[in-house]
XYZ file of C-alpha atoms in Angstrom:
620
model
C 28.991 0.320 -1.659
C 25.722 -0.280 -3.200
C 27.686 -2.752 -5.835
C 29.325 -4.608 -2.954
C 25.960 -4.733 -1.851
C 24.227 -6.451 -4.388
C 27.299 -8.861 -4.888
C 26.960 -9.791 -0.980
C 23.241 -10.372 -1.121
C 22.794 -12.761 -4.301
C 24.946 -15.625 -4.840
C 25.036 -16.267 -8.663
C 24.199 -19.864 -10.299
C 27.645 -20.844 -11.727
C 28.111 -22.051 -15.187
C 28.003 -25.770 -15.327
C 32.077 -26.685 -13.815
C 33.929 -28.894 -16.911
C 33.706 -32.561 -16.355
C 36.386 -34.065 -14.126
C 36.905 -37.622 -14.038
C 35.761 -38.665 -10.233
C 37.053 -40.867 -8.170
C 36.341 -44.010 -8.894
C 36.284 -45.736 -5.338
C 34.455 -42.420 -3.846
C 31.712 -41.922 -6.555
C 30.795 -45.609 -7.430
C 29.285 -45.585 -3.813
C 27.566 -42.894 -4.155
C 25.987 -43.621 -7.672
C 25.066 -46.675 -7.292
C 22.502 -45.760 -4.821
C 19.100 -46.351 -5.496
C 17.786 -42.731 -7.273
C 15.093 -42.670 -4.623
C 17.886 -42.023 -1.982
C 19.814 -40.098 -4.415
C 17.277 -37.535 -4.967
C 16.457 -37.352 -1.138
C 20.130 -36.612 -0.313
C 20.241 -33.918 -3.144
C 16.654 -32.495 -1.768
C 17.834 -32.349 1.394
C 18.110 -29.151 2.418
C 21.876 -28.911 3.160
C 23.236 -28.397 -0.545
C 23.428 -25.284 -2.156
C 23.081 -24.493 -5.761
C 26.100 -24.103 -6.705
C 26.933 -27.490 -5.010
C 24.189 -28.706 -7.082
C 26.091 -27.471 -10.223
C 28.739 -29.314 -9.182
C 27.142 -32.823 -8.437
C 25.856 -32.701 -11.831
C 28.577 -32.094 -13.888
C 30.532 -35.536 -12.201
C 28.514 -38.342 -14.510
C 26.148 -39.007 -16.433
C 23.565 -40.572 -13.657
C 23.793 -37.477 -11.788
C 23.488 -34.814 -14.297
C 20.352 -36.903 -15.164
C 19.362 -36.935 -12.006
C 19.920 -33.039 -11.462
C 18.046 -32.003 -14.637
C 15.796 -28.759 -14.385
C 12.455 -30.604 -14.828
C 12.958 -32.807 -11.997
C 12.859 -32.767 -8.175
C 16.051 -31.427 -7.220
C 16.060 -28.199 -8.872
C 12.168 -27.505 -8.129
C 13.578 -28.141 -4.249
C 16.169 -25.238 -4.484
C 14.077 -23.022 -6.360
C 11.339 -23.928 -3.255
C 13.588 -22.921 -0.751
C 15.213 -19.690 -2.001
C 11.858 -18.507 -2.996
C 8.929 -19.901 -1.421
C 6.537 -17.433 -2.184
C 6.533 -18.002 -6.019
C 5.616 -21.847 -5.745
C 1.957 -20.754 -5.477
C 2.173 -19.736 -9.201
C 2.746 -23.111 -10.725
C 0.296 -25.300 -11.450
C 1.243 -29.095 -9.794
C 0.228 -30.409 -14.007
C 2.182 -27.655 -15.659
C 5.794 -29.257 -16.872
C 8.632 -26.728 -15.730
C 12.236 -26.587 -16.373
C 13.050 -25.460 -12.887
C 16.988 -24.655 -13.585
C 16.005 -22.552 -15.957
C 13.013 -20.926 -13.834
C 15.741 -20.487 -11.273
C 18.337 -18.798 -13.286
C 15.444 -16.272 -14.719
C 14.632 -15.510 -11.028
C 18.195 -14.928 -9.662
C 18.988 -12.691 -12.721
C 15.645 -10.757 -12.423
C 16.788 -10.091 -8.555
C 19.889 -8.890 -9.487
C 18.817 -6.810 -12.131
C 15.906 -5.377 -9.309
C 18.419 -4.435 -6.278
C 20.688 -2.799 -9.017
C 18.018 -0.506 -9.909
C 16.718 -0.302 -6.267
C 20.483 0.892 -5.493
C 20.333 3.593 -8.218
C 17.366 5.297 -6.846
C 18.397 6.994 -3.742
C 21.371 8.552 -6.024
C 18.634 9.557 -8.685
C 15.998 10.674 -6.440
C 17.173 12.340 -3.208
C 15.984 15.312 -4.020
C 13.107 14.812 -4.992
C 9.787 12.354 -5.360
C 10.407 9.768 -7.767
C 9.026 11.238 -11.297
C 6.415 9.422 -12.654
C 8.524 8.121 -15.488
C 11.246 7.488 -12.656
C 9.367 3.799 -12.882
C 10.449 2.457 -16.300
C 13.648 0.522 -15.770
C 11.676 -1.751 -13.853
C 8.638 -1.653 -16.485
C 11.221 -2.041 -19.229
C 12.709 -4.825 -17.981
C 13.117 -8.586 -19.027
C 11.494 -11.734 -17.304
C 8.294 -12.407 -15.427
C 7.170 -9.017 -13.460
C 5.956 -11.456 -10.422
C 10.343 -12.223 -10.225
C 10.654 -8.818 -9.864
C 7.936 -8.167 -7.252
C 8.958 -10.632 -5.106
C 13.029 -9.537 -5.270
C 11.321 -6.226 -4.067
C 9.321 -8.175 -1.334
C 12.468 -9.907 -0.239
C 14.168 -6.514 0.244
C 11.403 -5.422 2.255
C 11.382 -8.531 4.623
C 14.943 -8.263 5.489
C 15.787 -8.404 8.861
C 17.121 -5.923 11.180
C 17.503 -2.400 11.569
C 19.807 -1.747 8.298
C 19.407 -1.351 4.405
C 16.721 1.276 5.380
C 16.836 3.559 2.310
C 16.977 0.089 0.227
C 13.685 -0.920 1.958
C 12.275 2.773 1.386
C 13.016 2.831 -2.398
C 11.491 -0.948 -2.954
C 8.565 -0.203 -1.076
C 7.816 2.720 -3.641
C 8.702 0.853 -6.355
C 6.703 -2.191 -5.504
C 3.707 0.075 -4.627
C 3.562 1.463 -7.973
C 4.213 -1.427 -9.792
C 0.763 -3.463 -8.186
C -0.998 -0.381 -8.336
C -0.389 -0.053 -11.977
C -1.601 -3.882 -12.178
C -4.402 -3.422 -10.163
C -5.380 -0.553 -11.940
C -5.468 -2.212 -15.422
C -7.856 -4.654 -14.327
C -10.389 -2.528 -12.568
C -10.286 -0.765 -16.605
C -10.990 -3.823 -17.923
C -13.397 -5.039 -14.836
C -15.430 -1.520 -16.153
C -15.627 -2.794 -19.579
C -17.980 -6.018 -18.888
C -21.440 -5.599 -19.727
C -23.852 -3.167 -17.358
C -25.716 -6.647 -16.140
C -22.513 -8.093 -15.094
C -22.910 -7.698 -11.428
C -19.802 -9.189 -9.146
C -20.083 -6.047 -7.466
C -17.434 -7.708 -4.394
C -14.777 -8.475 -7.428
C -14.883 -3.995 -7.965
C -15.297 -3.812 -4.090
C -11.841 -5.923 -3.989
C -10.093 -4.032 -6.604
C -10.944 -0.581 -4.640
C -9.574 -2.209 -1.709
C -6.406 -3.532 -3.409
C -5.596 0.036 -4.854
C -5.618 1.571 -1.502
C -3.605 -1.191 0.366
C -1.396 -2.592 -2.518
C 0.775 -3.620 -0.372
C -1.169 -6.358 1.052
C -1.948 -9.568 0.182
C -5.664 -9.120 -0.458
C -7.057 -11.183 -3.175
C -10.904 -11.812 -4.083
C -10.204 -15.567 -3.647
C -8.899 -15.095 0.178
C -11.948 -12.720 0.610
C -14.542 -15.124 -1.137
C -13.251 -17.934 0.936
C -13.917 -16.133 4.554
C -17.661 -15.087 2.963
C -18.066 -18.799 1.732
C -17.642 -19.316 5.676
C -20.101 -17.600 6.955
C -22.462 -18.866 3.969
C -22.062 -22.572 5.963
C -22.577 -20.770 9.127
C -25.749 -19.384 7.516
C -26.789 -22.856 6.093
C -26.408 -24.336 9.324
C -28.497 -22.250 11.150
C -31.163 -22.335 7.906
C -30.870 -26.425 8.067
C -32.620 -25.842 11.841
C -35.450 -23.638 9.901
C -35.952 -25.833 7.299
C -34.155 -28.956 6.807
C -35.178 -29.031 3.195
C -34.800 -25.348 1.927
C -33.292 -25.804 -1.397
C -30.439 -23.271 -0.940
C -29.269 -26.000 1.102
C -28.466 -28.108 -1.834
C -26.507 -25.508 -3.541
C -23.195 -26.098 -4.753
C -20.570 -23.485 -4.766
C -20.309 -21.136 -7.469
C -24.015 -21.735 -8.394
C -26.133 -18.711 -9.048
C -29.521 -19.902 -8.836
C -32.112 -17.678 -7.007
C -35.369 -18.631 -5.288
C -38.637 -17.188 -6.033
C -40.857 -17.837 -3.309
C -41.057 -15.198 -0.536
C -40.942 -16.873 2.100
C -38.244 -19.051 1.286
C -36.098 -16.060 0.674
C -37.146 -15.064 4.349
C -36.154 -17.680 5.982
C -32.657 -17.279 4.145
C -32.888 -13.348 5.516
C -33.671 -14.338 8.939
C -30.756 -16.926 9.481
C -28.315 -14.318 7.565
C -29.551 -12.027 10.184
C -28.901 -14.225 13.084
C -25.397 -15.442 12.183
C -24.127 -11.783 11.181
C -25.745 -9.853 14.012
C -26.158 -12.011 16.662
C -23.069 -15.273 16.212
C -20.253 -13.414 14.470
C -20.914 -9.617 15.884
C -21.108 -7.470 13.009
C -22.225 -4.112 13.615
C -22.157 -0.870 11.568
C -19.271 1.305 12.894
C -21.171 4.758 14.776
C -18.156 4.948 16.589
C -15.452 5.493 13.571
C -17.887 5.997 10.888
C -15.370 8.441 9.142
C -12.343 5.709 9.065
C -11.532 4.756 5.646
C -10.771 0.820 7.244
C -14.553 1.113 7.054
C -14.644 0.884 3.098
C -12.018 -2.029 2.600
C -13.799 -5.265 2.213
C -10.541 -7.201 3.986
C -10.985 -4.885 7.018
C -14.570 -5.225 7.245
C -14.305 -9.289 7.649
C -11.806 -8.852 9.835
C -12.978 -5.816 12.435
C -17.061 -7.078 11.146
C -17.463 -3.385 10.573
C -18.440 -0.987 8.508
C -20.571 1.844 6.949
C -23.752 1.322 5.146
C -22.273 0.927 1.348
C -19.263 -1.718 2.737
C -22.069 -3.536 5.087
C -24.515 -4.152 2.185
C -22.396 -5.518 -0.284
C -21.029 -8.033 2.514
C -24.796 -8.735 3.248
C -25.484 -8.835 -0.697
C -23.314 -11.217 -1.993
C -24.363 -13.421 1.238
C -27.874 -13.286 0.085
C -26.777 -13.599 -3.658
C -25.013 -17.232 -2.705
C -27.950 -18.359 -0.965
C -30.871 -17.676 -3.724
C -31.890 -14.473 -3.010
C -32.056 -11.565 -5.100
C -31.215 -8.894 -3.404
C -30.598 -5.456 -5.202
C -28.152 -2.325 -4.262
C -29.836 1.182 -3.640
C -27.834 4.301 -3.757
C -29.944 5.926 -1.505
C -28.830 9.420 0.024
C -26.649 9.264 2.855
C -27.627 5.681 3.630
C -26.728 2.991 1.004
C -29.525 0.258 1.247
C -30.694 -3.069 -0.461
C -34.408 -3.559 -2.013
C -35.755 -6.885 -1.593
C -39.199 -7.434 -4.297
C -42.090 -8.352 -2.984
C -43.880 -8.091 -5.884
C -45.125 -10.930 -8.493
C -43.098 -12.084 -10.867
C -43.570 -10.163 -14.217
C -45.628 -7.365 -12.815
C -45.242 -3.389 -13.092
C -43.495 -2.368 -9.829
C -42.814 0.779 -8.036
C -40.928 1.768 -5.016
C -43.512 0.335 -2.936
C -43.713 -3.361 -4.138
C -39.791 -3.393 -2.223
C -39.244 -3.720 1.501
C -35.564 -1.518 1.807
C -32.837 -3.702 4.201
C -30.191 -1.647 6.015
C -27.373 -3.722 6.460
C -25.818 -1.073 8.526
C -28.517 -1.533 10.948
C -28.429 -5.302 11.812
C -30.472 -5.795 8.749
C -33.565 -4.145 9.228
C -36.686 -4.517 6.923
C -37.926 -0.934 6.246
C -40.499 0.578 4.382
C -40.591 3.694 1.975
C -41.538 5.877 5.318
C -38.942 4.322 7.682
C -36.786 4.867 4.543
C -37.212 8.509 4.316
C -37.405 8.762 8.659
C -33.998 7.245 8.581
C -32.240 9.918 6.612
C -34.780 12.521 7.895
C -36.000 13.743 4.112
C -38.616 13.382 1.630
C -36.628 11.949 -1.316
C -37.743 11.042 -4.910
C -39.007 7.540 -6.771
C -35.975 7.751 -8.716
C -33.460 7.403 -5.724
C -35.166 4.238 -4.968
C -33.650 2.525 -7.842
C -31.248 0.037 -8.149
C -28.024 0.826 -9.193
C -24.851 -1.134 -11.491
C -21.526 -2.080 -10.413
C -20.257 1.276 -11.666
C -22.425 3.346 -9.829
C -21.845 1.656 -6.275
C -17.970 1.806 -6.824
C -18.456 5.387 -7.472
C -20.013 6.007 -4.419
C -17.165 4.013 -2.720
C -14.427 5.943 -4.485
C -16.545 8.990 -3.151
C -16.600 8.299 0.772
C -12.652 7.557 -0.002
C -12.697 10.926 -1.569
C -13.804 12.797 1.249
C -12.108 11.124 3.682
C -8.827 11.677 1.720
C -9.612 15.359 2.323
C -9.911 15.338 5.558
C -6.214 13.727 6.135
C -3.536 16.429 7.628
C -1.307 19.220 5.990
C 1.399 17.325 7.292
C 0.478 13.958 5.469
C 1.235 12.645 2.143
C -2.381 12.998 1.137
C -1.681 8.852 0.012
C -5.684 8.031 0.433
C -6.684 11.944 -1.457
C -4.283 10.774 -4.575
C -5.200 7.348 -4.206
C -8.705 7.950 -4.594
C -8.630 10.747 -7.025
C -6.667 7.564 -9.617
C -9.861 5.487 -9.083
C -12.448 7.742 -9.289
C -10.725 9.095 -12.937
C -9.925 5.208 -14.107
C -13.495 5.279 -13.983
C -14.457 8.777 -15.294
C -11.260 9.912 -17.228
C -12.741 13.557 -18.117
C -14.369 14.522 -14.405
C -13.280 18.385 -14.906
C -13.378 19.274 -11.014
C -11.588 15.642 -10.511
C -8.831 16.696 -12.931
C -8.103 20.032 -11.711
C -8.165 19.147 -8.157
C -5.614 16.508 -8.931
C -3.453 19.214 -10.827
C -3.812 21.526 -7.773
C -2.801 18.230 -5.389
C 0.380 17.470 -6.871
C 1.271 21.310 -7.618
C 1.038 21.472 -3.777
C 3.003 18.911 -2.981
C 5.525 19.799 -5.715
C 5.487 16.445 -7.484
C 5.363 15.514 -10.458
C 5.576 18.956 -12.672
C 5.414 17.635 -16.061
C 2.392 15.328 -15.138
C 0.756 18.515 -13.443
C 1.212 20.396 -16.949
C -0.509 17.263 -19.208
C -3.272 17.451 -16.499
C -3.760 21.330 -17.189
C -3.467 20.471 -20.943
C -6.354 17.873 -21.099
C -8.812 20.368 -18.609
C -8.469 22.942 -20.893
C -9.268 20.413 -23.884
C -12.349 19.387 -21.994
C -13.181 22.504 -20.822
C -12.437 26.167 -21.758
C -13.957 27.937 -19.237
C -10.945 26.764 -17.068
C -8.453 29.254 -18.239
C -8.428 31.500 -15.570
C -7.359 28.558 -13.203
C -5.507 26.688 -15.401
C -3.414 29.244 -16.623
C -2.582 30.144 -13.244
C -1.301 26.643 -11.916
C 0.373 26.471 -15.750
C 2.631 29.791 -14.887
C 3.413 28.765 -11.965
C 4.214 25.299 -12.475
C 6.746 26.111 -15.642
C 8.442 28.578 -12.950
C 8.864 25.620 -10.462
C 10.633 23.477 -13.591
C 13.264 26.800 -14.396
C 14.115 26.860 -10.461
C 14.495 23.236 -10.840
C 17.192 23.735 -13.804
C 18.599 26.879 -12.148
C 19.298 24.686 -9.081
C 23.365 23.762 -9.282
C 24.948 21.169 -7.003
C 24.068 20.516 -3.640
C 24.905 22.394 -0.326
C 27.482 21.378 1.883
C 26.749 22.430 5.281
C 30.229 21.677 7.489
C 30.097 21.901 11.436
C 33.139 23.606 11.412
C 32.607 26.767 9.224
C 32.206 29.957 11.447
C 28.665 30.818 10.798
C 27.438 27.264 12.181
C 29.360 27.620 15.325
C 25.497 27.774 17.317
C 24.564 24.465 15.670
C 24.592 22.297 18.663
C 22.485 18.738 17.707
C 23.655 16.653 14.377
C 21.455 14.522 11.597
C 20.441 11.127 13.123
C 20.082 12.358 16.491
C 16.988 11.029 17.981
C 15.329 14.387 19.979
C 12.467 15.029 22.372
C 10.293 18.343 21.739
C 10.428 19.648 25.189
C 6.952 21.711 24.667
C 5.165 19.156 22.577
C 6.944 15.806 23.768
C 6.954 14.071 20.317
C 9.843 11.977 19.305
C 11.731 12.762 16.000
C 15.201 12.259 13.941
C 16.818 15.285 13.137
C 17.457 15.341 8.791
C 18.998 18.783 8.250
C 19.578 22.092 9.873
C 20.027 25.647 9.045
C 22.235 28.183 11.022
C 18.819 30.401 11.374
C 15.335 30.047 10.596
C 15.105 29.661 7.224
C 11.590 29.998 6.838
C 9.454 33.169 5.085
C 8.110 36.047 7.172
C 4.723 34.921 7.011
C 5.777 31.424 8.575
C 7.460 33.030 11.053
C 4.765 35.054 12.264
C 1.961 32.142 11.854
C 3.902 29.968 14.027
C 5.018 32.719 16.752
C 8.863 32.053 16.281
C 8.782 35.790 17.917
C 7.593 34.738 21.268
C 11.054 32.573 21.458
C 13.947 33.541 23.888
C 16.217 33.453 20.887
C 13.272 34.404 18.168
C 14.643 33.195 14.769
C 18.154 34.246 15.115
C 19.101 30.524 16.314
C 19.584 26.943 14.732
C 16.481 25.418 13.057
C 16.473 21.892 12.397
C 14.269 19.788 9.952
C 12.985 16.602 11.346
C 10.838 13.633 11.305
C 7.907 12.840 13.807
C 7.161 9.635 14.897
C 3.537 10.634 14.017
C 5.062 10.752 10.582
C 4.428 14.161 9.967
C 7.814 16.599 8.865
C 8.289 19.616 11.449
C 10.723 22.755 11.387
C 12.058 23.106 15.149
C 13.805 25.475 16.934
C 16.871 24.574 18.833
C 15.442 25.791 22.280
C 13.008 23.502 22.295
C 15.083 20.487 21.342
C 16.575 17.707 23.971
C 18.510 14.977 23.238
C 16.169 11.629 23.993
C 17.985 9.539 26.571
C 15.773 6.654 25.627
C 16.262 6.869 21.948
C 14.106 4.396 19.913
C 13.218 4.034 16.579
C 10.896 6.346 14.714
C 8.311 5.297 12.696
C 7.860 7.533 9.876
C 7.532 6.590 6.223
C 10.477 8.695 4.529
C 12.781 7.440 7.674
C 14.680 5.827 4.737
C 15.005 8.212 2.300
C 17.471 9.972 5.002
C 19.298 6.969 6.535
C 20.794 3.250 5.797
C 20.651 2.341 9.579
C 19.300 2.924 13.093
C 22.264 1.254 15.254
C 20.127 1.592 18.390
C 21.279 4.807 19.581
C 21.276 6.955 16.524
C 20.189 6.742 12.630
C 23.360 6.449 10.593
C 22.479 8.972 7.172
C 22.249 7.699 3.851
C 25.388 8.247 1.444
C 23.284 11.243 -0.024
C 22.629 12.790 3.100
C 26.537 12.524 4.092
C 27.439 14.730 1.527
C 25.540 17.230 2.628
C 26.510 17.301 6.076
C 30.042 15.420 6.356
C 31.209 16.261 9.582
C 27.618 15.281 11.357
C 28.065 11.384 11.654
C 31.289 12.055 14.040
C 29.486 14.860 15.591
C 26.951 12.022 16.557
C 29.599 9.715 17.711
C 30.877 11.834 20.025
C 27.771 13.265 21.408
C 26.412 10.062 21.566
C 29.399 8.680 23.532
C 29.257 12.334 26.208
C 25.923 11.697 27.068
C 26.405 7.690 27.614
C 29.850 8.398 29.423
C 28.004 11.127 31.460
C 24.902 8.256 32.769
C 27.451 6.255 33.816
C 29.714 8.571 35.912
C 26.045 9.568 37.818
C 25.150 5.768 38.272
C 28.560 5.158 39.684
């Protein structure tokens, strides 16, 4: 199936037919049209590229005409793949058959291994090393990425596990990208100070896929820099930062210059364009992505001040970043130029608080504390994206038992990018995945390098080390997969099937049912924590595994099932690793889920068809 799949969805460039002598009377009108008109008719739109193989192997004029560094080719390779034309320069020469035959053999090579996975993988997360035949592969990574992207857009309601399997595959593939250039980003220079480029690269981690880039997010600040000069021009028509050109970095020394930058920043910010520091939703990690915070003009302190930062930066003035306890701030110097300063020779702006102009006192009033001279200081690019990584930190905490814990793991691979031997970092990322019971052999090079750095971890790391090698022996132990039929005796109570769209008649979330067991399957304790006792039937009746639309995965008795009359599509991330299809009515499973329950899908058929026949005998 998956092989018809792939030979359905990509139509291959043929080899160049032989020459054929053409007809005379037929071709001699067509060839001696101008090649203006020629090319036009080619470009049109309505030939393929195999017809384009054809038309140039019938003379001379038009294989010339066709050849891969002209028009015609660089029109098909436009049209099947739009996306990619933003990667060519308009100078750069291309040979655009070639280009094309590169891309259609990287996207065949992509849904191949995008086919495998499901087979590979069912049963468990994709290993970490699950990624390579896509890393080891031939040909421009951005051909692959956007083969994946393609697979994602499709339309309709079908190729679900296909879209499941590309999105994880694409997701680790940018991150990986992303994640090499925040290394190297770390390795400039302490003074180097584009502290929006590491904003951007925190925010690209977390939402990889995306399409944030620190040119799209420069270009909406550069807007509101006009804004700002425009307002500044009715100040003072001849402030210099008015003659700035982009991408200059001069600053202005004169205080009251810089104030009148401060004051129109403040007005167009605050006042024209709404922003606001978010009291409502402080702890919402949208807060902390730079692309979020244009677009919502919210924020928390740390997010608000490098927006109001690289603002000032643009416009001459030097504004500095404060990690300040509990409030992130920027110092603005008062002081002369060249003089011995101290805390007191800054007025402290909170950005979070429409900009306000504070002193040391209403520094120390705003967070309620005495605090040091030292925490007055300004701070590098490393140390602010720390402190970003850390709000993402604790907020990937607080996320449900019931989640994936994306933004905990997400953040954890930052915050260690930037400080590879954190101790606590290293074993709470151990601990995360032994939880979640991924990724084994990573867990066990984790435990390895803690007790490297750190000795005094035995106790704990021996502990997650036992237990972990006794997860990989279950893993080995574990032989075939289970067949559950409908028809054997002991399942005789199982009354709903996988792909059945339910109602919890207690709760009233929607789910899809992915597996059931005769009886609750579940340990004592389980049992006992979630009151299966107080049931009619207690645990002595069919449990079935399924997933919430709030994309949580729940354990549910049959008693407190329904069928949903008004089926409709749940939204829930590993939807796909379970099924190829929601026809509307019911998800269709997966060809690894079939095996395991072969007599479901016509189970769903004809319950599907009872309940339908059933509405329309009580209409009638």
């Amino acid at each position: 199936m998956a092989a018809a799949l792939v030979d359905s969805a990509m139509e291959v460039v043929p080899a160049l037919v032989e020459e054929a002598a053409p007809e005379a009377a037929g071709l001699s009108c067509l060839v001696n049209l101008p090649g203006e008109v020629l090319e036009y008719i080619l470009c049109s739109g309505s030939l393929t590229a195999a017809d384009i193989g054809r038309v140039s192997s019938t003379c001379r004029r038009l294989r010339e005409l066709c050849q891969g560094s002209g028009k015609v080719w660089k029109e098909q390779f436009r049209v099947r793949w739009p996306s990619l034309m933003k990667h060519y320069s308009p100078t750069d020469y291309v040979n655009w058959l070639e280009e094309y035959k590169v891309r259609q053999k990287a996207g065949l090579e992509a849904r191949k291994i995008v086919a495998s996975f499901s087979k590979r993988f069912f049963s468990e997360h994709v290993p970490c090393n699950g990624f390579s035949d896509i890393e080891n592969l031939e040909g421009p990574e951005i051909f692959f990425e956007d083969e994946l992207v393609c697979i994602l857009n499709m339309e309709g309601r079908k190729a679900l596990t296909w879209k499941y399997y590309a999105k994880k595959i694409l997701y680790y593939l940018r991150q990986q990208k992303i994640l090499n250039n925040l290394k190297a980003f770390l390795q400039q220079p302490d003074d180097y100070e584009s502290y929006l480029e590491g904003a951007v690269y925190i925010d690209q981690y977390c939402n990889p896929l995306s399409d944030i880039s620190l040119k799209d997010i420069q270009a909406q600040i550069d807007s509101i820099v006009e804004l700002v000069c425009k307002t500044l021009r009715g100040i003072n028509s001849r402030h210099p930062s008015l003659a700035f050109k982009a991408g200059e970095s001069s600053m202005i020394m004169e205080i009251e210059l810089q104030s009148q930058v401060l004051d129109a920043m403040n007005h167009v910010l605050y006042d024209q364009l709404k922003f606001k520091g978010n009291r409502m939703d402080y702890y919402n990690a949208l807060n902390l992505y730079m692309h979020q915070v244009l677009i919502r003009r919210t924020g928390i302190p740390i997010s608000m001040s490098l927006l109001y930062l690289t603002i000032a930066r643009q416009l001459g003035v030097p504004l500095e970043p404060v990690n300040f306890p509990s409030h992130f701030l920027l110092r603005w110097c008062q002081g002369a130029e060249g003089a011995t300063l101290d805390i007191f020779d800054y007025i402290y702006i909170d950005a979070f608080g429409k900009g306000k102009q504070l002193t040391v006192k209403e520094c120390e009033y705003l967070i309620g504390q005495h605090v040091t001279a030292a925490l007055y200081g300004v701070v590098n690019v490393k140390k602010v994206l720390q402190r970003m990584v850390g709000n993402l930190l604790s907020l990937g905490k607080r996320e449900g038992i019931d989640q994936s814990y994306q933004l905990l793991r997400d953040s954890l691979d930052l915050y260690l990018a930037m400080y590879p031997d954190q101790v606590q970092l290293l074993l709470l990322q151990a601990r995360l995945y032994f939880h979640l019971g991924i990724w084994p052999e990573k867990v066990l090079d984790i435990l390895q390098h803690i007790q490297t750095l750190d000795p005094g971890q035995h106790g704990a790391v021996g502990y997650l080390v036992q237990h972990t090698l006794e997860h990989i022996e279950r893993k080995k132990e574990e032989v075939g997969v289970e067949v559950k039929l409908r028809s054997h005796e002991k399942h005789r109570d199982v009354c709903y099937s996988i792909g059945l769209i339910m109602k919890h008649k207690r709760y009233g979330y929607n789910c899809v049912i992915y597996g059931w067991d005769p009886t609750c399957m579940m340990g004592h304790e389980w049992i006992r924590n979630m009151n299966v006792h107080s049931l009619p039937h207690g645990h002595h009746q069919p449990f079935y595994n399924v997933l919430v639309e709030d994309g949580s995965c729940r354990y549910a008795a049959q008693e407190n099932l329904e069928y949903n009359v008004e089926p409709q599509e749940i939204s829930h991330p590993d939807v796909g690793r379970y099924f190829s299809e929601f026809t509307g009515t019911h998800y269709i499973p997966n060809a690894e889920l079939e095996v395991r329950y072969p007599e479901d899908l016509e189970a769903v058929y004809e319950t599907v068809q009872n309940i339908y026949s059933a509405k329309k005998e009580s209409v009638e």
